XYZ file of C-alpha atoms in Angstrom:
477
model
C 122.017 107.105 146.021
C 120.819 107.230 142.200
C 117.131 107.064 141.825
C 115.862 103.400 140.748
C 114.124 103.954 137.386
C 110.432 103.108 137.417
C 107.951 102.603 135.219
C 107.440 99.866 132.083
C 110.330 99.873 129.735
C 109.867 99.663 125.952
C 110.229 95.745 125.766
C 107.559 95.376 128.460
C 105.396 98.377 126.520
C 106.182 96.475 123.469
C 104.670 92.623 124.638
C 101.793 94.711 125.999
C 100.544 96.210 123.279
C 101.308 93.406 121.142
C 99.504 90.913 123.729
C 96.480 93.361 123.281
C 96.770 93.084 119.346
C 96.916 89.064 119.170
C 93.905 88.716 121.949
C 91.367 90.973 120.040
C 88.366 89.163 119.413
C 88.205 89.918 115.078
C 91.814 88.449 114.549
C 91.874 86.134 116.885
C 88.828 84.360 115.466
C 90.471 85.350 112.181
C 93.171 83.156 113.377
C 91.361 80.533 114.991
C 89.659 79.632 111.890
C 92.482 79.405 109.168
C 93.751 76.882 112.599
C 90.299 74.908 111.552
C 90.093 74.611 108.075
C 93.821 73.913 107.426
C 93.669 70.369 107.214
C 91.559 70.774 104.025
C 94.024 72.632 102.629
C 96.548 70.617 103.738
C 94.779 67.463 102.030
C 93.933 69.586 98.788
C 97.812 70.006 98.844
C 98.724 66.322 99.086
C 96.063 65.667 96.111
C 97.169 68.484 94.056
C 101.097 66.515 94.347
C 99.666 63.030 93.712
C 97.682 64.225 90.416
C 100.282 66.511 88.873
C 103.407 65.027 90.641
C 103.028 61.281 90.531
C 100.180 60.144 88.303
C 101.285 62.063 85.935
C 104.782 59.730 86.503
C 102.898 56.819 86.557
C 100.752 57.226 83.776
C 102.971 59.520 81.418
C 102.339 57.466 78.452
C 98.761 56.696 79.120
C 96.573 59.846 78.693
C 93.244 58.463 79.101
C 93.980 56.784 82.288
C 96.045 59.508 83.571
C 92.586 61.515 83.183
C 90.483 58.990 84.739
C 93.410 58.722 87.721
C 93.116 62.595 88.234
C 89.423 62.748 88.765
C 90.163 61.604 92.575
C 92.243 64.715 93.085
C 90.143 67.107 90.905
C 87.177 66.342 93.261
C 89.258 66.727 96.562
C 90.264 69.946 94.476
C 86.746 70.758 93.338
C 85.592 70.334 97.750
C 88.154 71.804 99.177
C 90.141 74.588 96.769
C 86.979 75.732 95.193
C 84.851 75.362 98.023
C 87.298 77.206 100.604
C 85.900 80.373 100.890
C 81.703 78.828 101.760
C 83.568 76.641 104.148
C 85.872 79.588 105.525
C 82.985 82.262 105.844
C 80.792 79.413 107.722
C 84.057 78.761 110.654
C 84.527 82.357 110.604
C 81.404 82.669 112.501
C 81.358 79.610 114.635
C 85.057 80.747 115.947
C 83.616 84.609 116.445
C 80.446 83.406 118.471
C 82.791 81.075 120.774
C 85.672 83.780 121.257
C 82.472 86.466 122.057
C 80.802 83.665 124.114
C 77.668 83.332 121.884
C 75.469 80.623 123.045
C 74.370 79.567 119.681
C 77.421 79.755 118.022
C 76.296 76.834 115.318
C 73.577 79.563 114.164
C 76.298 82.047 113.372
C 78.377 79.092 110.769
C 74.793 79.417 109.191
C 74.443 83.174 109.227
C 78.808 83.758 107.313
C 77.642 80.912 104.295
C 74.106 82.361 103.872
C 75.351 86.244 103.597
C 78.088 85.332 101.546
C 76.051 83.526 99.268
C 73.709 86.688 98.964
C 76.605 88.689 98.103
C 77.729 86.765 95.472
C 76.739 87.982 92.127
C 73.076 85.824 90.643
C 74.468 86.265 87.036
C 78.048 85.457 86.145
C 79.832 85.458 82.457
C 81.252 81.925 81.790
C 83.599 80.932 78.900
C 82.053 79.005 76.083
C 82.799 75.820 75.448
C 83.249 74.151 72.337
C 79.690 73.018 71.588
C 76.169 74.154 72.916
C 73.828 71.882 73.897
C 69.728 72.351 73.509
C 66.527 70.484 74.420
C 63.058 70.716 73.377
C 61.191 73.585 74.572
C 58.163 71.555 73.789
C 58.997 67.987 73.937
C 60.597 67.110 76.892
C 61.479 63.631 75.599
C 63.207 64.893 72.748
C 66.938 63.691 72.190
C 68.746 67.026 73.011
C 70.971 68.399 70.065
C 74.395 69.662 70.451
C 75.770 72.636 68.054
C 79.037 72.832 67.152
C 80.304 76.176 68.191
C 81.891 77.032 64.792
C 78.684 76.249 63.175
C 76.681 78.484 65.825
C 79.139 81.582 64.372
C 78.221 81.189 60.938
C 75.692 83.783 60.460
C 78.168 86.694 62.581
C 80.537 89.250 61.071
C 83.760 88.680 60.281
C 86.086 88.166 63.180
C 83.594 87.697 65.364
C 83.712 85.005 67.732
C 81.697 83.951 71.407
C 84.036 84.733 74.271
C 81.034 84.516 76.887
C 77.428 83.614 77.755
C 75.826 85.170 80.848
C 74.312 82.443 83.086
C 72.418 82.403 85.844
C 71.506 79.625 89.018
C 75.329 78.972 89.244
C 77.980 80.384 91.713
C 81.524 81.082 89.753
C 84.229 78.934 91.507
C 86.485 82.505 91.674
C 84.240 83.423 94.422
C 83.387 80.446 95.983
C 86.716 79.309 95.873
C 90.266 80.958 96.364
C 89.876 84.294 95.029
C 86.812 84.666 98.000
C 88.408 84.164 100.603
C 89.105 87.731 101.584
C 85.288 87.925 100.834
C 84.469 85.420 103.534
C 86.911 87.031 106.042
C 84.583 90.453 105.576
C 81.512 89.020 105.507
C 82.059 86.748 107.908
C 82.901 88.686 110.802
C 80.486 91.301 109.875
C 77.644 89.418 109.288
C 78.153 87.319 112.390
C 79.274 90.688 114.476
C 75.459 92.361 113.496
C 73.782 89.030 114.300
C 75.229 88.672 117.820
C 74.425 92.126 118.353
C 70.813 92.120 117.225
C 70.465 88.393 119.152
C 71.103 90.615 121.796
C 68.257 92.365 121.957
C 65.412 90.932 124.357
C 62.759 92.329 122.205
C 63.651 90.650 119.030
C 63.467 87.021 121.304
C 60.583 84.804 120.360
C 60.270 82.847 124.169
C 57.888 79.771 123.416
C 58.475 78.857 126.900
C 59.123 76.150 129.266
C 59.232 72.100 127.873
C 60.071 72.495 124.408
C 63.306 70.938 123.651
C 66.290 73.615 123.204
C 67.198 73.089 119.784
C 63.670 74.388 118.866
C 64.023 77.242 121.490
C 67.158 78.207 120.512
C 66.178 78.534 116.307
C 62.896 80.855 117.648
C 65.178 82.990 119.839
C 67.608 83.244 116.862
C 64.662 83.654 113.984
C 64.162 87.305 113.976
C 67.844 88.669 114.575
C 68.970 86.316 111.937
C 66.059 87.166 109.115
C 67.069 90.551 109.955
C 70.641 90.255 109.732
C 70.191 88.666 106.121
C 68.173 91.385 104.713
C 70.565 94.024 105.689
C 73.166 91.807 103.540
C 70.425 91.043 100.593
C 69.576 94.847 100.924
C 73.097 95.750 100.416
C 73.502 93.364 97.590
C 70.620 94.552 95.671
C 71.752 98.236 96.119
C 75.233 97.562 94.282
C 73.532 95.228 91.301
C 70.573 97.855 90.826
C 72.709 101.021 91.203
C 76.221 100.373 90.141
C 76.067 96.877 88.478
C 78.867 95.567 90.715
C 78.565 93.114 94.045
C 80.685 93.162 97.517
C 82.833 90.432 96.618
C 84.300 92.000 93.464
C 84.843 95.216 95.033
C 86.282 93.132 98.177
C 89.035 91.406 95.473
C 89.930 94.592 93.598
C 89.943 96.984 96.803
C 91.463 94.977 99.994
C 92.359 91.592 98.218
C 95.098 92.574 95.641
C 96.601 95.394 97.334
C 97.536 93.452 100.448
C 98.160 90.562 98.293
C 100.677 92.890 96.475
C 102.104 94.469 100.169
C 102.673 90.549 101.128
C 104.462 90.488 97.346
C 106.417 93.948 97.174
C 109.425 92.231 98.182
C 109.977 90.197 101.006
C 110.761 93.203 103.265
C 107.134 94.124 104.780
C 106.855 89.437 106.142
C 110.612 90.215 107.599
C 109.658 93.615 109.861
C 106.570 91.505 110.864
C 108.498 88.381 111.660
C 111.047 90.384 113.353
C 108.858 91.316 115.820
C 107.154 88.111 116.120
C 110.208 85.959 116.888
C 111.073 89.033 119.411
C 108.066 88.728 120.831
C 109.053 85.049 121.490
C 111.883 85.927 123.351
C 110.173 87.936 125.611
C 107.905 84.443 126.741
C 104.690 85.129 124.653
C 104.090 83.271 122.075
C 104.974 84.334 118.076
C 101.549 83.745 116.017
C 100.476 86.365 118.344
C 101.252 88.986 115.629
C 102.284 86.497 112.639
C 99.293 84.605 113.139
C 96.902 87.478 113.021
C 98.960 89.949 111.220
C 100.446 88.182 108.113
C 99.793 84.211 108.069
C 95.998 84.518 106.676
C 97.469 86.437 103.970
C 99.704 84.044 102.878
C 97.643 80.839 103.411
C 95.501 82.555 101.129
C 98.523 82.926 98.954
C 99.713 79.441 98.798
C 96.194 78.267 98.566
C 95.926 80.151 95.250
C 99.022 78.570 94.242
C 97.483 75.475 94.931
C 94.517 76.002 92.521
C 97.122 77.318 90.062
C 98.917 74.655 90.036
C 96.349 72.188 89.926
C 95.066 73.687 86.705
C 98.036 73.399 85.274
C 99.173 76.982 84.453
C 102.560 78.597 85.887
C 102.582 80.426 89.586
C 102.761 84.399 89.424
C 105.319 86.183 90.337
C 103.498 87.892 92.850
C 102.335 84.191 94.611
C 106.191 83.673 94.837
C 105.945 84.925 98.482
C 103.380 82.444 101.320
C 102.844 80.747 103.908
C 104.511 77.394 102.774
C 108.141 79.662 102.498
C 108.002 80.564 106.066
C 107.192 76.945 107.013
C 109.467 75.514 104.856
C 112.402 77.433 104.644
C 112.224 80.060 107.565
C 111.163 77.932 110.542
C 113.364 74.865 110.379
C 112.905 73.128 113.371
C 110.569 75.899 114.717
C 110.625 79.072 115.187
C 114.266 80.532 115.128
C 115.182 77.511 113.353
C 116.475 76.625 116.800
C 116.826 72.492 115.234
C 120.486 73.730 114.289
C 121.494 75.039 117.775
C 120.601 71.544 118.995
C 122.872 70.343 116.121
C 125.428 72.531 116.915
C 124.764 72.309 121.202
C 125.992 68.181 120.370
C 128.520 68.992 118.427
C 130.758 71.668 119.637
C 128.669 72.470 123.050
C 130.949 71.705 126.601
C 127.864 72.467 129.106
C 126.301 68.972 130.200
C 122.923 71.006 131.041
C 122.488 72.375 127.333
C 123.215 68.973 126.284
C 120.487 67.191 128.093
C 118.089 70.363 127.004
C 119.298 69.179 123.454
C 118.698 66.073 123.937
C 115.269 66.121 125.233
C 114.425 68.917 122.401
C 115.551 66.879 119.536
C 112.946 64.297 118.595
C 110.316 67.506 118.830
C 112.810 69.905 117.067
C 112.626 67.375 113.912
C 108.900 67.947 113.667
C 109.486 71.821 114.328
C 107.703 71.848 117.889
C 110.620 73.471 119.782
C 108.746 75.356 122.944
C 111.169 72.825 124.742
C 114.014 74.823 123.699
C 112.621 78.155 123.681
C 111.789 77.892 127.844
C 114.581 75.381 128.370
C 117.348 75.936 126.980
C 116.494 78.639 127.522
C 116.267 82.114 124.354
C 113.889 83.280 126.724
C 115.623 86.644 127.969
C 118.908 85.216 126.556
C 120.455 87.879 124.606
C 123.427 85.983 123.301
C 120.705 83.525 121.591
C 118.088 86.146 120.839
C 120.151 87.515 118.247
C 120.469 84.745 116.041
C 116.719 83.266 116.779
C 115.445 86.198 114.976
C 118.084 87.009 112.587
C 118.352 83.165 111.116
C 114.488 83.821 110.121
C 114.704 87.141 108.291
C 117.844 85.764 106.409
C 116.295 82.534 105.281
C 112.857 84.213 104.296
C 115.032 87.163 101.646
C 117.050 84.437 100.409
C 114.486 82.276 99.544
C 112.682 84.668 98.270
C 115.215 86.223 96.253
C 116.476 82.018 94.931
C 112.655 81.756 93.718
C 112.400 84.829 91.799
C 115.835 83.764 90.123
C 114.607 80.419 88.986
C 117.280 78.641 91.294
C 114.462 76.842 93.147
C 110.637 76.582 92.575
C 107.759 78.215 94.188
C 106.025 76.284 96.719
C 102.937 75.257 95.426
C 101.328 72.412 97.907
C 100.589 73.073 101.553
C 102.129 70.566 103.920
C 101.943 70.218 107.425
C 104.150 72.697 109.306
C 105.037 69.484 111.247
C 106.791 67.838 108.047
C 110.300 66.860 108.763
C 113.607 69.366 106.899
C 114.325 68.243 103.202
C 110.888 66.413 103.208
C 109.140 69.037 103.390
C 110.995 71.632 100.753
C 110.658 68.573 98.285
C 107.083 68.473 98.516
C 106.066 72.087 98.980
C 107.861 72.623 95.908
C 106.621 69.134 93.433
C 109.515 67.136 93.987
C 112.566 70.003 92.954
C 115.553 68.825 94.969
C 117.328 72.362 94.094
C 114.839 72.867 97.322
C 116.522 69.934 99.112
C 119.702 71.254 98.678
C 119.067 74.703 99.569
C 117.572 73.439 103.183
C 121.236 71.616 103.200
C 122.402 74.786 103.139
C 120.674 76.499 105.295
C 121.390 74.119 107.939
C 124.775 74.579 107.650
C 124.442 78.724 107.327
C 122.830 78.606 110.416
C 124.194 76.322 112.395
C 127.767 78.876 111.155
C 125.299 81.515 112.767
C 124.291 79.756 116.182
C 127.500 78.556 116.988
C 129.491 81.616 118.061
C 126.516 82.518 120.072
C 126.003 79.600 121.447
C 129.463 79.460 123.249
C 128.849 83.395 124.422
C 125.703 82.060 126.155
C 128.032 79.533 127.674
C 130.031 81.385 129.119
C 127.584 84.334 130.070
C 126.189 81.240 131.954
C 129.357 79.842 133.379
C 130.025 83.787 134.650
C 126.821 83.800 136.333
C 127.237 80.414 137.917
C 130.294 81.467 139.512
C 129.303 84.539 140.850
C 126.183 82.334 142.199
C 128.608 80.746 143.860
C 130.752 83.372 145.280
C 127.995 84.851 146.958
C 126.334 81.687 148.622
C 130.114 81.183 150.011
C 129.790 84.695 151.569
């Protein structure tokens, strides 16, 4: 009698480790709070569309209104795009403290905004403007005076011009906003990981005893670990001004921020290996943002957010923005993940087997709005090779193709953030400003892979109908 082969096998190794990866407490707070702040980026996307999209339309001939028009979505912009990394760095903690079971987890949203505000530069280099503007050192109710630039020049050399003024008591908007968010990530979680671990400590607990309300008890117990925890980060930030005339959050962009940015850019290759294994992962019954949504999908929010800012400004999307999170909601995940909405096309179609049809038909309404958990268990792709092949093949194809359409010019980048639940052709028209070379390429894609699912579909059939039978041969036995 052959020996029975025990042990875990590589698939079951595989989930395990991958289970362990998407439940540590860093990412999955990481995760937690993109989850959060989303709907301001999702709103900053539907204002960015409105002011450059249809106002624009509306008002074409009009600039002067068109201006006055845009000022609603330049200050949804101006509170939500160049805000996003203060808000992110503040949910950061909160989501930490809950997932570590903090009890004052509203302390720790103060403790991410305060230390990344200290590790923001005090003195920034701004663009001049046209004109300067002056007041009365003496008289305070002295009209102010404003200088033309080109007269301020006057007295310079030759080919001389102002490119910048050093200010201080302002925060530059390339920290605060997009460009910071891989700031915030950092500085979040470490600030927030040092001040749960010093609130730890019973000694550095100010106990004021019993009958005074909690919200008072709970900012003395807090007081110490979190002046502590600040002066570690204001230490830090006075050591790189004094010493090397440089602050965390530049050497955050220029040493983690662009090269991962560029990894998520080099080609679409390094999002397909992780989406591979994602949509795997799916198939095996545990869910797929447990790597995607740690691993990759931060990244490219922060992608598509930039892209957002871009376009709002008015200037063209980089190359190396081409690739985000609005592709892989938009092109790669039709219907959800697997883009399984085109097996249910294809299961009323062409499909014999009355039980896939009723799975269909119960699936469909949430397939539309890309919730399809009713097809992954039910239909089911759970442990269904025939229909694990195609649920993560379709994926990789879409995201390379798309990919490789935008850097051709055949369709535009995506440059709005929709809600993942946004219906097919809706959605590529928006995420891209209204190109319907978008549209049509999600026509097409519905028809690639419903070509794809189908001669799958009928080998799960009858890998179904075998098993059936042999179900039945046995109970007749």
């Amino acid at each position: 009698m052959a020996s029975e082969k025990t042990g875990p096998s590589f698939l079951d190794k595989f989930a395990e480790v991958s289970a362990k990866v998407g439940n540590q407490v860093h990412l999955r707070s990481l995760r937690d709070a993109f989850a959060t702040v989303s709907p301001i980026y999702i709103l900053a996307g539907v204002a960015v569309l409105i002011n450059n999209v249809l106002f624009p339309w509306i008002f074409g001939g009009d600039a002067e209104t068109l201006a006055k028009f845009q000022t609603w979505g330049a200050s949804i912009a101006q509170g939500t795009l160049s805000f996003s990394a203060v808000i992110l760095a503040g949910i950061i903690g909160y989501c930490l403290a809950r997932n570590k079971r903090f009890d004052n987890a509203i302390s720790c949203v103060v403790i991410g905004i305060a230390s990344l505000i200290i590790m923001m530069p005090q003195t920034i280099v701004a663009t001049a403007g046209a004109a300067l503007h002056a007041a009365s050192a003496v008289d305070k109710t002295a009209a102010p005076l404003t200088v033309p630039m080109k007269d301020l020049i006057l007295n310079f050399p030759p080919n001389y011009e102002i490119s910048g003024v050093d200010v201080t008591g302002v925060f530059s908007s390339s920290y605060t906003g997009t460009n910071g968010l891989f700031g915030a990530i950092i500085i979040g979680l470490l600030a927030t990981t040092l001040f749960i671990k010093l609130s730890s400590i019973k000694r550095l607990k100010v106990n004021l005893g019993e009958g005074v309300p909690p919200a008072v008890a709970d900012s003395f117990n807090t007081m110490i670990p979190m002046m502590l925890t600040l002066s570690v980060f204001a230490l830090a930030a006075a050591l790189l001004s004094v010493f090397f005339s440089t602050n965390l959050m530049a050497l955050i962009a220029t040493g983690i921020s662009a090269p991962l940015k560029g990894l998520m850019n080099a080609g679409p290759f390094a999002v397909i290996i992780i989406y591979t294994f994602a949509n795997l992962l799916f198939c095996l019954g545990i869910h797929q943002s447990t790597i995607s949504g740690v691993l990759v999908e931060p990244i490219l929010t922060m992608l598509i957010v930039d892209n957002m800012a871009t376009f709002a400004a008015g200037q063209p999307i980089p190359q190396d923005h081409y690739m985000n999170m609005q592709i892989i909601n938009t092109f790669a995940l039709i219907g959800g993940s697997g883009c399984t909405l085109m097996l249910l096309f294809d299961t009323f179609l062409f499909s014999k087997n009355k039980a896939s049809k009723d799975v269909a038909a119960l699936s469909l309404l949430p397939g539309i709005f890309n919730i399809n958990e009713p097809v992954i268990y039910g239909y089911p792709i759970v442990y269904n090779l025939p229909l694990i092949i195609p649920f993560v093949l379709v994926p990789d194809l879409f995201i390379g193709l798309t990919y490789l359409l935008t850097n051709l010019g055949l369709i535009s980048p995506c440059v709005a953030m929709v809600p993942w639940t946004t219906p097919v052709f809706i959605s590529g028209w928006l995420a891209t400003a209204g190109d319907f070379r978008a549209v049509i390429w999600q026509v097409i894609e519905v028809v690639l892979a419903m070509a794809i699912y189908l001669p799958f579909m009928r080998i799960s059939e009858r890998v179904q109908a075998k098993q059936a039978e042999a179900l039945k041969n046995t109970d007749s036995e």
